[in-house]
Amino acid sequence: NFSRVTEFILLGLSDTRELQVLLFTFFFLAYTMVLLGNLLIIVTVRSDPKLSSPMYFLLCNLSFIDICCTSVTSPRMLVDLLSRRKTIAFEDCMAQLFFLHFVGASEMFLLTVMAYDRYAAICKPLHYTATMSRQFCWLLVAACWAGGFLHSIIQTLLTIQLPFCGPNKIDSYFCDVPPVIRLACTDIYVTEWLMASNSGLISLVCFLVLVTSYTFILVTVRVRLSEGHWKALSTCASHVIVVTVFFVPCIFIYLRPFSTFPSDKHVCVIYTVFSPVMNPLIYTLRNREVKASMWRL
């Protein structure tokens, strides 16, 4: 009620017109790859009864989250790259911030669940079927979405209650917590530490859990050097690549005081654009079952 700013101006990635056209072409191709690649994975997994294991069920959900995550920022970014005045209404900015953290945190939790699934399959294979039942998988996915919603609503409420009465230029190509709260007309020391402890700690804890899970897997594979375990190791290697590309930039952006360090919008490109592009490539090109099912489809 006490906010006087009705719209924000997004500064984007570049002011040069020629570079904006080049970036538009690149990000348009990347967004198209994300949509087509992840939709193909979803259709393939849903249509092939052979891909009914928990790993592919979770992969299908990851593809859906990737589509949602990149659709929160990419369409707006593509429009702004061709627009001279890059403005976004206050309400639209808060909505983008909410959905970005909603699907982003849900993806973090889902990647953690996928690491637990691989741990159960490789380290405790005799109990895997009983442990990762279809009902339990649905419960885990629902918990991921619920955790993402809880995280996002906290971030949004902490942001929306701040007074915005002065500068309205956001040094980024989308609305996110660090660049937005810098524009508040009040002391944000407590707020930024609450947000950093929320987003930053979630990213760090999930990443540490993932590293621990894959460490146990590597130890198990060293003991059992059979063909099946080497195949499992190859699968886990692709997971580690996705995890590293997604989590490290998030930890770098959110686990620090927002007002002290400048927002690095170029680092944000890694987890909003490159990570969703890598997922369909890694999970299809390194997985024989999925490639075979795609050819049959």
C-alpha positions in Angstrom: 0.0 0.0 0.0 2.9 2.4 0.6 4.7 1.5 -2.6 4.8 4.4 -5.2 6.6 2.5 -7.9 4.2 1.1 -10.4 6.7 -0.4 -12.9 10.3 -1.4 -13.1 12.7 -1.0 -16.0 14.8 -4.1 -16.9 18.3 -3.1 -18.1 18.8 -6.5 -19.7 22.0 -8.1 -20.7 23.3 -5.5 -23.2 22.6 -2.0 -24.5 24.1 -2.6 -28.0 21.4 -3.2 -30.6 23.5 -5.6 -32.7 24.3 -7.7 -29.6 20.7 -7.8 -28.6 19.7 -9.3 -32.0 22.5 -11.9 -31.6 21.4 -12.7 -28.1 17.8 -13.0 -29.2 18.7 -15.5 -31.8 20.8 -17.6 -29.4 18.2 -17.5 -26.6 15.4 -18.2 -29.0 17.1 -21.4 -30.2 17.9 -22.3 -26.6 14.3 -21.9 -25.5 13.1 -23.9 -28.5 15.5 -26.7 -27.6 14.3 -26.7 -24.0 10.6 -26.9 -25.0 11.1 -29.6 -27.8 13.7 -31.6 -25.9 11.8 -31.8 -22.6 8.4 -32.4 -24.3 10.0 -35.2 -26.2 11.3 -36.8 -23.0 7.8 -36.4 -21.3 6.0 -38.0 -24.3 8.6 -40.8 -24.6 8.5 -41.7 -20.9 4.7 -41.6 -20.8 4.2 -43.6 -24.0 6.7 -46.4 -23.4 5.8 -49.0 -20.7 9.4 -50.1 -20.5 10.3 -46.7 -19.0 8.1 -47.1 -15.9 10.9 -47.3 -13.3 11.1 -44.5 -10.6 14.2 -43.0 -12.4 12.2 -42.3 -15.5 9.2 -41.1 -13.6 11.4 -38.6 -11.8 13.1 -37.7 -15.1 9.7 -36.9 -16.6 8.9 -34.6 -13.7 12.3 -32.9 -14.0 11.6 -32.2 -17.7 8.2 -30.6 -16.8 9.9 -28.4 -14.2 12.6 -27.4 -16.7 9.9 -26.2 -19.1 8.2 -24.2 -16.3 11.5 -22.8 -15.0 12.7 -21.5 -18.4 9.2 -20.3 -19.4 9.2 -17.9 -16.4 12.1 -15.9 -17.7 12.8 -16.7 -21.4 9.7 -15.4 -23.1 9.9 -12.0 -21.3 13.6 -11.8 -22.0 13.1 -12.5 -25.8 10.4 -9.8 -26.0 12.6 -7.3 -24.2 15.6 -8.0 -26.4 13.6 -6.6 -29.4 11.9 -3.8 -27.4 13.4 -0.3 -26.9 11.6 0.2 -23.6 11.9 -2.8 -21.3 9.3 -2.2 -18.6 7.5 -4.6 -16.3 4.6 -3.8 -14.0 5.1 -4.1 -10.3 2.5 -6.9 -10.0 4.0 -8.8 -13.0 7.5 -8.4 -11.4 6.3 -9.9 -8.1 4.6 -12.7 -10.0 7.7 -13.5 -12.0 9.7 -13.6 -8.8 7.3 -15.9 -7.1 7.1 -18.4 -9.9 10.8 -18.4 -10.5 11.5 -19.4 -6.9 8.6 -21.8 -6.9 9.8 -23.9 -9.7 13.5 -23.3 -9.0 13.3 -24.6 -5.4 11.1 -27.5 -6.6 13.8 -28.5 -9.0 16.4 -28.4 -6.3 14.3 -30.7 -4.2 13.6 -33.0 -7.1 17.3 -33.3 -8.1 17.9 -34.3 -4.4 15.2 -36.9 -4.7 16.7 -38.2 -7.9 20.1 -38.6 -6.2 18.4 -40.6 -3.4 16.7 -42.8 -6.1 20.1 -43.6 -7.6 21.6 -44.2 -4.1 18.8 -46.7 -3.3 19.1 -48.4 -6.7 22.9 -48.9 -6.5 23.7 -49.2 -2.8 20.6 -51.1 -1.7 19.3 -52.9 -4.8 17.5 -55.7 -3.0 15.2 -53.2 -1.2 14.9 -50.8 -4.1 11.5 -52.0 -5.4 9.9 -51.8 -2.0 11.6 -48.5 -1.1 10.8 -46.6 -4.3 7.2 -47.6 -4.9 5.0 -45.6 -7.2 3.0 -44.2 -4.3 6.2 -43.1 -2.5 7.5 -41.5 -5.7 4.3 -39.5 -6.0 4.6 -38.5 -2.4 8.2 -37.3 -2.9 7.3 -35.3 -6.0 4.4 -33.7 -4.1 6.7 -32.8 -1.3 9.1 -31.2 -3.8 6.3 -28.9 -5.1 5.1 -28.1 -1.6 8.6 -27.2 -0.4 9.1 -25.0 -3.5 5.8 -23.2 -2.8 6.7 -22.6 0.9 10.1 -21.3 0.0 8.7 -19.0 -2.7 5.9 -17.6 -0.7 8.3 -16.6 2.0 10.6 -14.8 -0.5 7.7 -13.1 -2.1 6.1 -11.9 1.1 9.5 -10.5 2.3 9.9 -8.6 -0.9 6.4 -7.3 -1.4 6.2 -5.7 2.0 9.2 -3.4 1.3 8.6 0.2 0.3 9.6 1.0 -3.3 9.5 4.8 -3.8 12.6 5.8 -5.7 14.8 4.2 -8.3 13.1 1.6 -10.5 15.8 0.3 -12.8 16.6 -3.4 -12.3 20.1 -4.4 -13.4 19.0 -7.8 -14.8 16.8 -9.3 -17.5 14.2 -10.7 -15.0 12.8 -9.9 -11.6 14.8 -11.7 -8.9 15.2 -11.1 -5.2 18.8 -9.6 -5.1 18.4 -6.8 -7.7 14.8 -6.0 -6.7 15.3 -5.5 -2.9 18.2 -3.2 -3.6 15.7 -0.6 -4.9 13.7 -0.6 -1.6 13.6 2.8 0.3 14.5 1.3 3.6 17.2 -0.6 5.4 17.2 -4.1 4.0 20.0 -5.6 6.3 17.6 -7.9 8.2 15.5 -8.8 5.1 18.5 -9.7 2.9 19.9 -12.0 5.6 16.6 -13.7 6.0 16.4 -14.2 2.3 20.0 -15.3 2.0 19.5 -17.8 4.8 16.4 -19.1 3.0 17.5 -19.4 -0.7 21.2 -19.7 0.0 20.9 -22.4 2.7 18.4 -24.4 0.7 20.8 -24.4 -2.3 23.8 -25.3 -0.1 22.1 -28.1 1.9 20.6 -29.7 -1.2 24.0 -29.6 -2.9 25.7 -31.2 0.1 23.1 -33.9 0.3 23.6 -34.6 -3.4 27.4 -34.7 -3.1 27.0 -37.1 -0.1 24.7 -39.4 -2.0 27.0 -39.6 -5.0 30.0 -40.1 -2.8 28.3 -43.2 -1.3 27.5 -44.4 -4.9 31.1 -44.0 -6.0 32.3 -46.0 -3.0 29.8 -48.7 -3.8 30.8 -48.8 -7.5 34.5 -49.2 -6.6 33.7 -52.3 -4.6 31.3 -53.8 -7.3 32.9 -53.4 -10.7 30.3 -55.2 -12.6 28.8 -54.1 -16.0 25.6 -53.0 -14.4 27.3 -50.8 -11.9 29.5 -49.2 -14.5 26.2 -48.4 -16.3 24.9 -46.9 -13.1 28.0 -44.9 -12.7 27.6 -43.4 -16.2 24.1 -42.4 -15.4 25.2 -40.8 -12.1 28.0 -38.9 -13.9 25.3 -37.1 -16.1 23.4 -36.3 -12.9 26.5 -34.8 -11.4 27.0 -32.5 -14.4 23.4 -31.2 -14.1 23.7 -30.7 -10.4 27.0 -28.8 -10.7 25.7 -26.5 -13.5 22.5 -25.8 -11.6 23.6 -25.5 -7.9 26.9 -23.7 -8.0 25.6 -20.5 -9.6 22.6 -20.6 -7.3 24.9 -20.8 -4.2 27.1 -18.0 -5.7 24.1 -15.7 -6.2 22.0 -16.3 -3.1 24.4 -17.3 -0.3 25.8 -13.8 0.2 24.5 -10.3 1.3 22.6 -8.9 -1.7 23.5 -5.2 -1.0 27.2 -5.8 -0.5 27.9 -7.7 -3.7 26.7 -6.6 -7.1 24.2 -8.9 -8.9 25.8 -10.9 -11.6 23.1 -11.3 -14.2 25.5 -13.2 -16.5 25.8 -16.0 -13.9 22.0 -16.2 -13.7 22.0 -17.2 -17.4 23.6 -20.5 -16.4 20.8 -21.8 -14.3 17.9 -20.1 -16.1 18.9 -21.0 -19.7 21.9 -23.4 -19.9 20.8 -25.9 -17.2 17.4 -26.6 -18.8 19.1 -26.9 -22.2 21.6 -29.5 -20.9 19.0 -31.8 -19.2 17.4 -33.2 -22.3 20.7 -33.5 -24.1 22.4 -35.4 -21.2 19.5 -37.6 -20.3 18.9 -38.7 -23.9 22.3 -38.9 -25.5 23.7 -40.8 -22.5 20.8 -43.2 -22.0 20.3 -46.1 -24.4 16.8 -46.9 -23.2 15.5 -43.4 -23.7 17.1 -43.2 -27.2 15.7 -46.5 -28.2 12.2 -45.5 -27.0 12.5 -42.2 -28.9 13.4 -44.0 -32.2 10.4 -46.4 -31.7 8.1 -43.4 -30.9 
